[in-house]
Amino acid sequence: MDWLRLIRSENVGPVTFHALLRRYGTLAAALDALPELAARGGRKKPIKICPRSLAEKELAQLDKLGGHAFACGHAGFPAQLAALDDAPPLLFVRGHPFLLERPAVALVGARNASANGRRMARALAHELAGEGLLVVSGLARGIDGAAHTGALETGTCAAMAGGVDVIYPPEHQQLYGDLVDRGVVVSEMPVGTEPQARHFPRRNRLISGLSLGVVVVEAALKSGSLITARLAGEQGREVFAVPGSPLDPRAKGCNRLLRDGAILVESARDVLDGLGPLLRSDPHEAPGRGYLFGALGWDGDMRAEAEVTPMDLSDQELARARREIAELLDPTPVAVDEVIRQCQLSPAIVTLVLLEMELAGRCERHPGNRVARRQDDIADAS
């Protein structure tokens, strides 16, 4: 219940959730700390903390669907996904959760895919699933739908941008039903959430995060599939691409990936060879967070794992650190490591100040451990 309350509280995203849990050691302590942290970050009005009644309602809705909720680091939560800095604290699942224990590979591509592209995606998915891999995609039109269809007999997973019960696009209602019956559907969004444009990049990080590698079959130069490929590279996953005609705009993204070093794919064997060392390793040995207890369980007390922040700065020095860090940030995302390097403050102090600013609504996190200041915060300060 407290896992859900914390992640559903205002301005708490996955990175902030994990930072709070490391810093305060228990969920109850993290929830109690939100108002003070937000106020120190410059927030004027009280931060909204998810009430217990709302969390109970959401879990009841999931239970009514026959769904499951898995907490990051607990048994049933995919090990590959748990290793991410921005791993979803809770993963909501419909279908057959045991499939998430398999090593996975993602197949993504254009919504307006060609007939040849769809045929290639179905064939790749069918062969890869036949080799024991879980084929992950996003239930979109085109390549995604073809990948799910090709792997349906032996194992496929759909990562959803909206709630785990919201079918998008609507024409995939039958495919969604087949996935619930024979595959698995996952989401980090509340039950009933309609997908919006801002949800899809988060969905894309789930697709790549669940997988050992991402195969792009067709993609334009500006497409969500290339975002997934970029996220895969940032997460340390393998990136594969199927080459296409330079005259077809749907092939330009794949050809660009190949030029930039992606592994060329002409058959499922190319993917299996590219993933070879990873497939031979134990998926449960994926690097995880410091507080992962896996199947050993967890009683809510993490004081032994709590992050200790050296607070040997005076109030005046801490206020100066807050000003200096705020001045370094603008609406263009910058790596947190670069902020630390330029301000020459300890990582613990920078982490604390960014945590305060995010809870106050003054900055936001981006993939790749990057952070940006909100435009309205800069306007208010000028």
mmCIF file of C-alpha atoms in Angstrom:
data_model
loop_
_atom_site.group_PDB
_atom_site.id
_atom_site.type_symbol
_atom_site.label_atom_id
_atom_site.label_comp_id
_atom_site.label_asym_id
_atom_site.label_seq_id
_atom_site.Cartn_x
_atom_site.Cartn_y
_atom_site.Cartn_z
ATOM 1 C CA MET A 1 0.000 0.000 0.000
ATOM 2 C CA ASP A 2 2.761 2.476 0.908
ATOM 3 C CA TRP A 3 4.694 1.645 -2.286
ATOM 4 C CA LEU A 4 1.644 2.748 -4.248
ATOM 5 C CA ARG A 5 0.982 5.811 -2.075
ATOM 6 C CA LEU A 6 4.546 7.063 -2.506
ATOM 7 C CA ILE A 7 4.763 6.652 -6.299
ATOM 8 C CA ARG A 8 1.288 8.209 -6.740
ATOM 9 C CA SER A 9 2.146 11.276 -4.646
ATOM 10 C CA GLU A 10 2.645 14.609 -6.400
ATOM 11 C CA ASN A 11 5.986 15.125 -8.207
ATOM 12 C CA VAL A 12 7.284 11.668 -7.209
ATOM 13 C CA GLY A 13 8.621 9.825 -10.242
ATOM 14 C CA PRO A 14 10.613 6.572 -10.321
ATOM 15 C CA VAL A 15 14.035 8.217 -9.780
ATOM 16 C CA THR A 16 12.711 10.315 -6.902
ATOM 17 C CA PHE A 17 10.964 7.274 -5.412
ATOM 18 C CA HIS A 18 14.218 5.302 -5.287
ATOM 19 C CA ALA A 19 16.171 8.310 -3.972
ATOM 20 C CA LEU A 20 13.643 8.803 -1.169
ATOM 21 C CA LEU A 21 13.732 5.136 -0.236
ATOM 22 C CA ARG A 22 17.528 5.070 -0.152
ATOM 23 C CA ARG A 23 17.684 8.247 1.906
ATOM 24 C CA TYR A 24 14.973 7.523 4.483
ATOM 25 C CA GLY A 25 15.106 3.737 4.647
ATOM 26 C CA THR A 26 11.368 3.120 5.081
ATOM 27 C CA LEU A 27 8.337 4.000 3.005
ATOM 28 C CA ALA A 28 6.591 5.547 5.998
ATOM 29 C CA ALA A 29 9.563 7.828 6.676
ATOM 30 C CA ALA A 30 9.749 8.820 2.996
ATOM 31 C CA LEU A 31 6.047 9.729 2.947
ATOM 32 C CA ASP A 32 6.441 11.763 6.137
ATOM 33 C CA ALA A 33 9.415 13.642 4.674
ATOM 34 C CA LEU A 34 7.658 14.836 1.489
ATOM 35 C CA PRO A 35 6.136 18.077 2.870
ATOM 36 C CA GLU A 36 9.384 19.318 4.425
ATOM 37 C CA LEU A 37 11.508 18.421 1.396
ATOM 38 C CA ALA A 38 9.101 20.173 -0.976
ATOM 39 C CA ALA A 39 9.035 23.280 1.231
ATOM 40 C CA ARG A 40 12.830 23.393 1.389
ATOM 41 C CA GLY A 41 12.872 23.149 -2.395
ATOM 42 C CA GLY A 42 10.809 26.326 -2.661
ATOM 43 C CA ARG A 43 7.252 25.004 -2.879
ATOM 44 C CA LYS A 44 4.670 27.454 -1.530
ATOM 45 C CA LYS A 45 1.573 25.243 -1.247
ATOM 46 C CA PRO A 46 1.396 21.812 0.449
ATOM 47 C CA ILE A 47 2.423 18.837 -1.671
ATOM 48 C CA LYS A 48 -0.354 16.328 -2.404
ATOM 49 C CA ILE A 49 0.306 12.925 -0.849
ATOM 50 C CA CYS A 50 -1.720 10.016 -2.218
ATOM 51 C CA PRO A 51 -4.340 9.070 0.403
ATOM 52 C CA ARG A 52 -4.674 5.488 1.499
ATOM 53 C CA SER A 53 -8.257 5.331 0.213
ATOM 54 C CA LEU A 54 -7.142 6.132 -3.349
ATOM 55 C CA ALA A 55 -4.404 3.481 -3.244
ATOM 56 C CA GLU A 56 -6.900 0.924 -1.919
ATOM 57 C CA LYS A 57 -9.292 1.762 -4.766
ATOM 58 C CA GLU A 58 -6.576 1.301 -7.396
ATOM 59 C CA LEU A 59 -5.506 -2.069 -5.996
ATOM 60 C CA ALA A 60 -9.132 -3.190 -5.807
ATOM 61 C CA GLN A 61 -9.599 -2.309 -9.487
ATOM 62 C CA LEU A 62 -6.522 -4.319 -10.385
ATOM 63 C CA ASP A 63 -7.732 -7.275 -8.336
ATOM 64 C CA LYS A 64 -11.112 -7.145 -10.077
ATOM 65 C CA LEU A 65 -9.274 -7.516 -13.407
ATOM 66 C CA GLY A 66 -7.423 -10.558 -12.087
ATOM 67 C CA GLY A 67 -4.182 -8.550 -12.309
ATOM 68 C CA HIS A 68 -1.066 -8.554 -10.165
ATOM 69 C CA ALA A 69 1.182 -5.841 -8.706
ATOM 70 C CA PHE A 70 4.911 -6.562 -8.365
ATOM 71 C CA ALA A 71 7.216 -4.324 -6.313
ATOM 72 C CA CYS A 72 10.682 -3.542 -7.629
ATOM 73 C CA GLY A 73 13.161 -5.962 -6.123
ATOM 74 C CA HIS A 74 10.594 -8.500 -4.959
ATOM 75 C CA ALA A 75 10.001 -11.945 -6.391
ATOM 76 C CA GLY A 76 8.201 -11.738 -9.727
ATOM 77 C CA PHE A 77 9.607 -8.349 -10.721
ATOM 78 C CA PRO A 78 11.772 -8.697 -13.885
ATOM 79 C CA ALA A 79 15.454 -8.578 -12.929
ATOM 80 C CA GLN A 80 16.501 -6.680 -16.076
ATOM 81 C CA LEU A 81 13.971 -3.947 -15.374
ATOM 82 C CA ALA A 82 14.890 -3.704 -11.687
ATOM 83 C CA ALA A 83 18.471 -2.809 -12.647
ATOM 84 C CA LEU A 84 17.439 0.540 -14.176
ATOM 85 C CA ASP A 85 17.976 3.800 -12.292
ATOM 86 C CA ASP A 86 14.408 4.740 -13.214
ATOM 87 C CA ALA A 87 12.845 1.312 -12.744
ATOM 88 C CA PRO A 88 9.117 1.523 -12.059
ATOM 89 C CA PRO A 89 8.574 0.975 -8.330
ATOM 90 C CA LEU A 90 5.465 -1.060 -9.126
ATOM 91 C CA LEU A 91 4.657 -3.094 -12.234
ATOM 92 C CA PHE A 92 1.042 -4.019 -12.949
ATOM 93 C CA VAL A 93 0.505 -7.256 -14.837
ATOM 94 C CA ARG A 94 -2.339 -9.091 -16.570
ATOM 95 C CA GLY A 95 -1.978 -12.520 -18.120
ATOM 96 C CA HIS A 96 0.811 -14.926 -17.199
ATOM 97 C CA PRO A 97 3.497 -13.278 -15.009
ATOM 98 C CA PHE A 98 5.812 -16.337 -15.162
ATOM 99 C CA LEU A 99 6.657 -15.342 -18.756
ATOM 100 C CA LEU A 100 8.520 -12.305 -17.373
ATOM 101 C CA GLU A 101 11.133 -14.692 -15.951
ATOM 102 C CA ARG A 102 12.331 -15.510 -19.476
ATOM 103 C CA PRO A 103 15.163 -13.609 -21.172
ATOM 104 C CA ALA A 104 13.495 -11.060 -23.426
ATOM 105 C CA VAL A 105 14.103 -9.273 -26.700
ATOM 106 C CA ALA A 106 12.112 -6.303 -27.995
ATOM 107 C CA LEU A 107 10.804 -5.911 -31.548
ATOM 108 C CA VAL A 108 9.601 -2.426 -32.481
ATOM 109 C CA GLY A 109 9.025 -0.416 -35.613
ATOM 110 C CA ALA A 110 6.795 1.745 -37.756
ATOM 111 C CA ARG A 111 3.036 1.965 -37.253
ATOM 112 C CA ASN A 112 2.556 2.415 -41.018
ATOM 113 C CA ALA A 113 4.772 -0.581 -41.722
ATOM 114 C CA SER A 114 5.096 -2.134 -45.160
ATOM 115 C CA ALA A 115 3.843 -5.634 -45.936
ATOM 116 C CA ASN A 116 7.445 -6.865 -46.065
ATOM 117 C CA GLY A 117 8.235 -5.190 -42.745
ATOM 118 C CA ARG A 118 5.279 -6.855 -41.047
ATOM 119 C CA ARG A 119 6.188 -10.229 -42.513
ATOM 120 C CA MET A 120 9.777 -9.807 -41.288
ATOM 121 C CA ALA A 121 8.590 -8.866 -37.795
ATOM 122 C CA ARG A 122 6.245 -11.872 -37.573
ATOM 123 C CA ALA A 123 8.951 -14.249 -38.749
ATOM 124 C CA LEU A 124 11.601 -12.869 -36.382
ATOM 125 C CA ALA A 125 9.201 -12.941 -33.437
ATOM 126 C CA HIS A 126 8.073 -16.494 -34.179
ATOM 127 C CA GLU A 127 11.651 -17.809 -34.399
ATOM 128 C CA LEU A 128 12.942 -15.896 -31.371
ATOM 129 C CA ALA A 129 10.006 -16.985 -29.211
ATOM 130 C CA GLY A 130 10.583 -20.540 -30.410
ATOM 131 C CA GLU A 131 14.117 -20.283 -28.995
ATOM 132 C CA GLY A 132 12.712 -19.516 -25.544
ATOM 133 C CA LEU A 133 12.847 -15.727 -25.648
ATOM 134 C CA LEU A 134 10.002 -13.490 -24.527
ATOM 135 C CA VAL A 135 9.208 -11.077 -27.371
ATOM 136 C CA VAL A 136 8.374 -7.604 -26.017
ATOM 137 C CA SER A 137 6.629 -4.840 -27.939
ATOM 138 C CA GLY A 138 4.140 -2.017 -27.449
ATOM 139 C CA LEU A 139 0.847 -3.262 -28.974
ATOM 140 C CA ALA A 140 0.947 -0.429 -31.524
ATOM 141 C CA ARG A 141 -0.198 -0.758 -35.119
ATOM 142 C CA GLY A 142 2.197 -2.145 -37.711
ATOM 143 C CA ILE A 143 5.418 -3.792 -36.538
ATOM 144 C CA ASP A 144 4.349 -4.119 -32.883
ATOM 145 C CA GLY A 145 1.153 -5.955 -33.746
ATOM 146 C CA ALA A 146 2.984 -8.238 -36.184
ATOM 147 C CA ALA A 147 5.618 -9.066 -33.528
ATOM 148 C CA HIS A 148 2.986 -9.984 -30.922
ATOM 149 C CA THR A 149 1.110 -12.106 -33.451
ATOM 150 C CA GLY A 150 4.241 -13.982 -34.497
ATOM 151 C CA ALA A 151 5.218 -14.833 -30.905
ATOM 152 C CA LEU A 152 1.764 -15.431 -29.450
ATOM 153 C CA GLU A 153 2.022 -19.223 -29.442
ATOM 154 C CA THR A 154 5.155 -19.361 -27.306
ATOM 155 C CA GLY A 155 5.633 -16.076 -25.454
ATOM 156 C CA THR A 156 5.069 -12.336 -25.921
ATOM 157 C CA CYS A 157 4.660 -9.293 -23.677
ATOM 158 C CA ALA A 158 2.898 -5.991 -24.408
ATOM 159 C CA ALA A 159 4.075 -2.900 -22.511
ATOM 160 C CA MET A 160 1.219 -0.402 -22.310
ATOM 161 C CA ALA A 161 1.391 3.408 -22.314
ATOM 162 C CA GLY A 162 -1.901 3.660 -20.429
ATOM 163 C CA GLY A 163 -3.456 1.435 -17.811
ATOM 164 C CA VAL A 164 -2.997 -2.312 -18.050
ATOM 165 C CA ASP A 165 -6.709 -2.580 -18.915
ATOM 166 C CA VAL A 166 -6.891 0.152 -21.596
ATOM 167 C CA ILE A 167 -6.708 -1.205 -25.153
ATOM 168 C CA TYR A 168 -4.867 1.098 -27.545
ATOM 169 C CA PRO A 169 -5.282 1.187 -30.462
ATOM 170 C CA PRO A 170 -8.937 0.005 -30.247
ATOM 171 C CA GLU A 171 -8.592 -2.253 -33.294
ATOM 172 C CA HIS A 172 -6.216 -4.453 -31.295
ATOM 173 C CA GLN A 173 -8.987 -5.581 -28.950
ATOM 174 C CA GLN A 174 -8.787 -9.186 -30.149
ATOM 175 C CA LEU A 175 -4.980 -9.189 -29.979
ATOM 176 C CA TYR A 176 -5.114 -7.733 -26.465
ATOM 177 C CA GLY A 177 -7.520 -10.496 -25.418
ATOM 178 C CA ASP A 178 -5.168 -13.100 -26.862
ATOM 179 C CA LEU A 179 -2.245 -11.551 -24.956
ATOM 180 C CA VAL A 180 -4.123 -11.721 -21.657
ATOM 181 C CA ASP A 181 -5.101 -15.340 -22.357
ATOM 182 C CA ARG A 182 -1.754 -16.577 -23.675
ATOM 183 C CA GLY A 183 0.871 -13.903 -23.052
ATOM 184 C CA VAL A 184 1.420 -11.063 -20.589
ATOM 185 C CA VAL A 185 0.534 -7.357 -20.464
ATOM 186 C CA VAL A 186 2.401 -4.862 -18.245
ATOM 187 C CA SER A 187 2.097 -1.192 -17.277
ATOM 188 C CA GLU A 188 3.223 1.184 -14.545
ATOM 189 C CA MET A 189 0.235 3.521 -14.968
ATOM 190 C CA PRO A 190 -2.937 3.447 -12.826
ATOM 191 C CA VAL A 191 -5.735 1.133 -13.935
ATOM 192 C CA GLY A 192 -8.064 2.930 -16.340
ATOM 193 C CA THR A 193 -5.504 5.528 -17.496
ATOM 194 C CA GLU A 194 -6.027 6.584 -21.107
ATOM 195 C CA PRO A 195 -2.684 6.824 -22.939
ATOM 196 C CA GLN A 196 -1.430 10.318 -23.743
ATOM 197 C CA ALA A 197 1.531 11.431 -25.847
ATOM 198 C CA ARG A 198 3.711 12.038 -22.772
ATOM 199 C CA HIS A 199 3.176 8.440 -21.603
ATOM 200 C CA PHE A 200 4.785 6.785 -24.619
ATOM 201 C CA PRO A 201 8.459 7.597 -23.858
ATOM 202 C CA ARG A 202 7.947 6.017 -20.417
ATOM 203 C CA ARG A 203 6.354 3.001 -22.113
ATOM 204 C CA ASN A 204 9.333 2.803 -24.482
ATOM 205 C CA ARG A 205 11.773 2.618 -21.561
ATOM 206 C CA LEU A 206 9.765 -0.338 -20.232
ATOM 207 C CA ILE A 207 10.099 -2.104 -23.589
ATOM 208 C CA SER A 208 13.874 -1.672 -23.699
ATOM 209 C CA GLY A 209 14.311 -2.133 -19.948
ATOM 210 C CA LEU A 210 12.604 -5.523 -19.958
ATOM 211 C CA SER A 211 14.827 -6.735 -22.783
ATOM 212 C CA LEU A 212 18.397 -7.806 -23.374
ATOM 213 C CA GLY A 213 18.268 -6.126 -26.762
ATOM 214 C CA VAL A 214 16.004 -4.129 -29.071
ATOM 215 C CA VAL A 215 15.400 -5.000 -32.728
ATOM 216 C CA VAL A 216 14.105 -2.162 -34.935
ATOM 217 C CA VAL A 217 12.432 -3.487 -38.084
ATOM 218 C CA GLU A 218 11.232 -0.270 -39.771
ATOM 219 C CA ALA A 219 11.449 3.292 -38.454
ATOM 220 C CA ALA A 220 11.439 6.824 -39.789
ATOM 221 C CA LEU A 221 14.156 9.237 -38.669
ATOM 222 C CA LYS A 222 11.800 10.873 -36.140
ATOM 223 C CA SER A 223 9.928 8.018 -34.521
ATOM 224 C CA GLY A 224 9.192 6.437 -31.181
ATOM 225 C CA SER A 225 11.113 3.347 -32.274
ATOM 226 C CA LEU A 226 14.338 5.353 -32.421
ATOM 227 C CA ILE A 227 13.582 6.688 -28.942
ATOM 228 C CA THR A 228 13.338 3.078 -27.774
ATOM 229 C CA ALA A 229 16.652 2.301 -29.502
ATOM 230 C CA ARG A 230 18.311 5.308 -27.850
ATOM 231 C CA LEU A 231 16.989 4.273 -24.445
ATOM 232 C CA ALA A 232 18.289 0.758 -25.071
ATOM 233 C CA GLY A 233 21.763 2.133 -25.719
ATOM 234 C CA GLU A 234 21.633 4.260 -22.554
ATOM 235 C CA GLN A 235 20.502 1.203 -20.561
ATOM 236 C CA GLY A 236 23.382 -0.915 -21.875
ATOM 237 C CA ARG A 237 21.192 -3.099 -24.091
ATOM 238 C CA GLU A 238 22.142 -4.383 -27.525
ATOM 239 C CA VAL A 239 20.626 -2.514 -30.486
ATOM 240 C CA PHE A 240 19.762 -4.340 -33.715
ATOM 241 C CA ALA A 241 18.295 -3.054 -36.983
ATOM 242 C CA VAL A 242 16.887 -4.566 -40.156
ATOM 243 C CA PRO A 243 18.279 -2.760 -43.234
ATOM 244 C CA GLY A 244 15.941 -1.322 -45.842
ATOM 245 C CA SER A 245 15.811 0.548 -49.112
ATOM 246 C CA PRO A 246 17.277 4.075 -48.950
ATOM 247 C CA LEU A 247 14.289 5.147 -51.044
ATOM 248 C CA ASP A 248 11.808 4.183 -48.310
ATOM 249 C CA PRO A 249 11.419 6.773 -45.493
ATOM 250 C CA ARG A 250 10.467 3.912 -43.165
ATOM 251 C CA ALA A 251 13.974 2.462 -43.590
ATOM 252 C CA LYS A 252 15.930 5.650 -42.905
ATOM 253 C CA GLY A 253 15.858 5.203 -39.129
ATOM 254 C CA CYS A 254 17.124 1.620 -39.315
ATOM 255 C CA ASN A 255 19.828 2.539 -41.792
ATOM 256 C CA ARG A 256 20.915 5.388 -39.500
ATOM 257 C CA LEU A 257 21.138 2.948 -36.566
ATOM 258 C CA LEU A 258 23.293 0.616 -38.656
ATOM 259 C CA ARG A 259 25.580 3.466 -39.625
ATOM 260 C CA ASP A 260 25.908 4.328 -35.933
ATOM 261 C CA GLY A 261 26.922 0.784 -34.959
ATOM 262 C CA ALA A 262 23.740 -1.256 -34.523
ATOM 263 C CA ILE A 263 23.962 -4.979 -35.309
ATOM 264 C CA LEU A 264 22.592 -5.820 -38.752
ATOM 265 C CA VAL A 265 19.697 -8.302 -38.752
ATOM 266 C CA GLU A 266 18.707 -10.482 -41.675
ATOM 267 C CA SER A 267 17.418 -13.425 -39.637
ATOM 268 C CA ALA A 268 16.707 -14.501 -36.075
ATOM 269 C CA ARG A 269 20.164 -16.093 -35.980
ATOM 270 C CA ASP A 270 21.752 -12.615 -36.149
ATOM 271 C CA VAL A 271 19.841 -11.614 -33.022
ATOM 272 C CA LEU A 272 20.655 -14.844 -31.176
ATOM 273 C CA ASP A 273 24.345 -14.503 -32.051
ATOM 274 C CA GLY A 274 24.363 -10.866 -30.919
ATOM 275 C CA LEU A 275 22.784 -11.788 -27.605
ATOM 276 C CA GLY A 276 24.855 -14.946 -27.186
ATOM 277 C CA PRO A 277 26.887 -14.040 -24.057
ATOM 278 C CA LEU A 278 23.833 -12.510 -22.385
ATOM 279 C CA LEU A 279 21.677 -15.554 -23.079
ATOM 280 C CA ARG A 280 24.263 -17.812 -21.484
ATOM 281 C CA SER A 281 24.332 -15.782 -18.265
ATOM 282 C CA ASP A 282 21.878 -16.027 -15.391
ATOM 283 C CA PRO A 283 19.185 -13.335 -15.847
ATOM 284 C CA HIS A 284 18.820 -13.081 -12.077
ATOM 285 C CA GLU A 285 22.407 -11.858 -11.851
ATOM 286 C CA ALA A 286 21.454 -8.561 -13.490
ATOM 287 C CA PRO A 287 22.844 -5.690 -11.387
ATOM 288 C CA GLY A 288 20.142 -4.368 -9.104
ATOM 289 C CA ARG A 289 19.536 -1.618 -6.614
ATOM 290 C CA GLY A 290 21.186 -1.655 -3.234
ATOM 291 C CA TYR A 291 17.917 -2.505 -1.511
ATOM 292 C CA LEU A 292 16.786 -5.439 -3.664
ATOM 293 C CA PHE A 293 15.907 -8.400 -1.489
ATOM 294 C CA GLY A 294 14.331 -10.584 -4.208
ATOM 295 C CA ALA A 295 12.443 -13.623 -3.006
ATOM 296 C CA LEU A 296 13.760 -13.161 0.542
ATOM 297 C CA GLY A 297 10.950 -10.702 1.114
ATOM 298 C CA TRP A 298 10.959 -7.328 2.790
ATOM 299 C CA ASP A 299 9.268 -6.081 5.943
ATOM 300 C CA GLY A 300 9.373 -2.379 5.101
ATOM 301 C CA ASP A 301 12.457 -1.602 7.200
ATOM 302 C CA MET A 302 15.483 -0.557 5.196
ATOM 303 C CA ARG A 303 17.434 1.442 7.741
ATOM 304 C CA ALA A 304 20.552 -0.668 7.102
ATOM 305 C CA GLU A 305 20.398 0.330 3.445
ATOM 306 C CA ALA A 306 19.499 3.982 3.973
ATOM 307 C CA GLU A 307 21.683 6.534 2.235
ATOM 308 C CA VAL A 308 23.434 8.799 4.707
ATOM 309 C CA THR A 309 23.876 12.367 3.493
ATOM 310 C CA PRO A 310 26.668 14.362 5.143
ATOM 311 C CA MET A 311 24.956 17.459 6.488
ATOM 312 C CA ASP A 312 28.042 19.262 7.725
ATOM 313 C CA LEU A 313 27.052 22.389 5.765
ATOM 314 C CA SER A 314 25.547 25.321 7.619
ATOM 315 C CA ASP A 315 22.110 26.600 6.612
ATOM 316 C CA GLN A 316 23.824 29.479 4.810
ATOM 317 C CA GLU A 317 26.127 27.140 2.888
ATOM 318 C CA LEU A 318 23.243 24.842 1.979
ATOM 319 C CA ALA A 319 21.211 27.801 0.729
ATOM 320 C CA ARG A 320 24.159 28.839 -1.427
ATOM 321 C CA ALA A 321 24.383 25.274 -2.800
ATOM 322 C CA ARG A 322 20.699 25.406 -3.711
ATOM 323 C CA ARG A 323 21.174 28.697 -5.583
ATOM 324 C CA GLU A 324 24.259 27.443 -7.410
ATOM 325 C CA ILE A 325 22.609 24.220 -8.560
ATOM 326 C CA ALA A 326 19.456 26.056 -9.675
ATOM 327 C CA GLU A 327 21.571 28.485 -11.734
ATOM 328 C CA LEU A 328 23.254 25.568 -13.539
ATOM 329 C CA LEU A 329 19.928 24.137 -14.706
ATOM 330 C CA ASP A 330 17.870 25.256 -17.690
ATOM 331 C CA PRO A 331 15.084 23.628 -19.764
ATOM 332 C CA THR A 332 17.632 21.576 -21.725
ATOM 333 C CA PRO A 333 18.314 18.288 -19.877
ATOM 334 C CA VAL A 334 21.846 17.947 -18.484
ATOM 335 C CA ALA A 335 23.542 14.921 -16.928
ATOM 336 C CA VAL A 336 23.533 14.935 -13.130
ATOM 337 C CA ASP A 337 27.245 14.013 -13.213
ATOM 338 C CA GLU A 338 27.903 17.235 -15.149
ATOM 339 C CA VAL A 339 26.045 19.252 -12.509
ATOM 340 C CA ILE A 340 28.180 17.641 -9.809
ATOM 341 C CA ARG A 341 31.373 18.377 -11.761
ATOM 342 C CA GLN A 342 30.561 22.033 -12.358
ATOM 343 C CA CYS A 343 29.271 22.955 -8.910
ATOM 344 C CA GLN A 344 32.031 20.993 -7.138
ATOM 345 C CA LEU A 345 29.686 19.877 -4.378
ATOM 346 C CA SER A 346 29.442 16.343 -3.054
ATOM 347 C CA PRO A 347 27.125 13.963 -4.941
ATOM 348 C CA ALA A 348 25.060 13.563 -1.764
ATOM 349 C CA ILE A 349 24.375 17.304 -1.501
ATOM 350 C CA VAL A 350 23.503 17.578 -5.211
ATOM 351 C CA THR A 351 21.186 14.577 -4.907
ATOM 352 C CA LEU A 352 19.433 16.152 -1.920
ATOM 353 C CA VAL A 353 18.968 19.539 -3.612
ATOM 354 C CA LEU A 354 17.647 17.966 -6.826
ATOM 355 C CA LEU A 355 15.260 15.870 -4.737
ATOM 356 C CA GLU A 356 13.962 19.018 -3.039
ATOM 357 C CA MET A 357 13.597 20.853 -6.357
ATOM 358 C CA GLU A 358 11.736 17.986 -8.020
ATOM 359 C CA LEU A 359 9.284 17.621 -5.146
ATOM 360 C CA ALA A 360 8.738 21.376 -5.271
ATOM 361 C CA GLY A 361 7.911 21.090 -8.978
ATOM 362 C CA ARG A 362 10.900 23.179 -10.059
ATOM 363 C CA CYS A 363 12.783 20.545 -12.067
ATOM 364 C CA GLU A 364 12.060 17.267 -13.819
ATOM 365 C CA ARG A 365 13.956 14.059 -14.541
ATOM 366 C CA HIS A 366 14.781 12.741 -18.010
ATOM 367 C CA PRO A 367 16.095 9.372 -19.206
ATOM 368 C CA GLY A 368 19.842 8.830 -18.979
ATOM 369 C CA ASN A 369 20.157 10.334 -15.463
ATOM 370 C CA ARG A 370 19.543 13.829 -16.794
ATOM 371 C CA VAL A 371 17.663 16.684 -15.184
ATOM 372 C CA ALA A 372 16.138 19.945 -16.460
ATOM 373 C CA ARG A 373 14.719 23.031 -14.792
ATOM 374 C CA ARG A 374 11.110 23.837 -15.553
ATOM 375 C CA GLN A 375 10.586 26.867 -17.783
ATOM 376 C CA ASP A 376 8.011 28.399 -15.432
ATOM 377 C CA ASP A 377 10.480 28.185 -12.523
ATOM 378 C CA ILE A 378 13.054 30.172 -14.499
ATOM 379 C CA ALA A 379 10.406 32.749 -15.401
ATOM 380 C CA ASP A 380 9.389 33.086 -11.739
ATOM 381 C CA ALA A 381 13.008 33.605 -10.696
ATOM 382 C CA SER A 382 13.754 36.283 -13.302
#
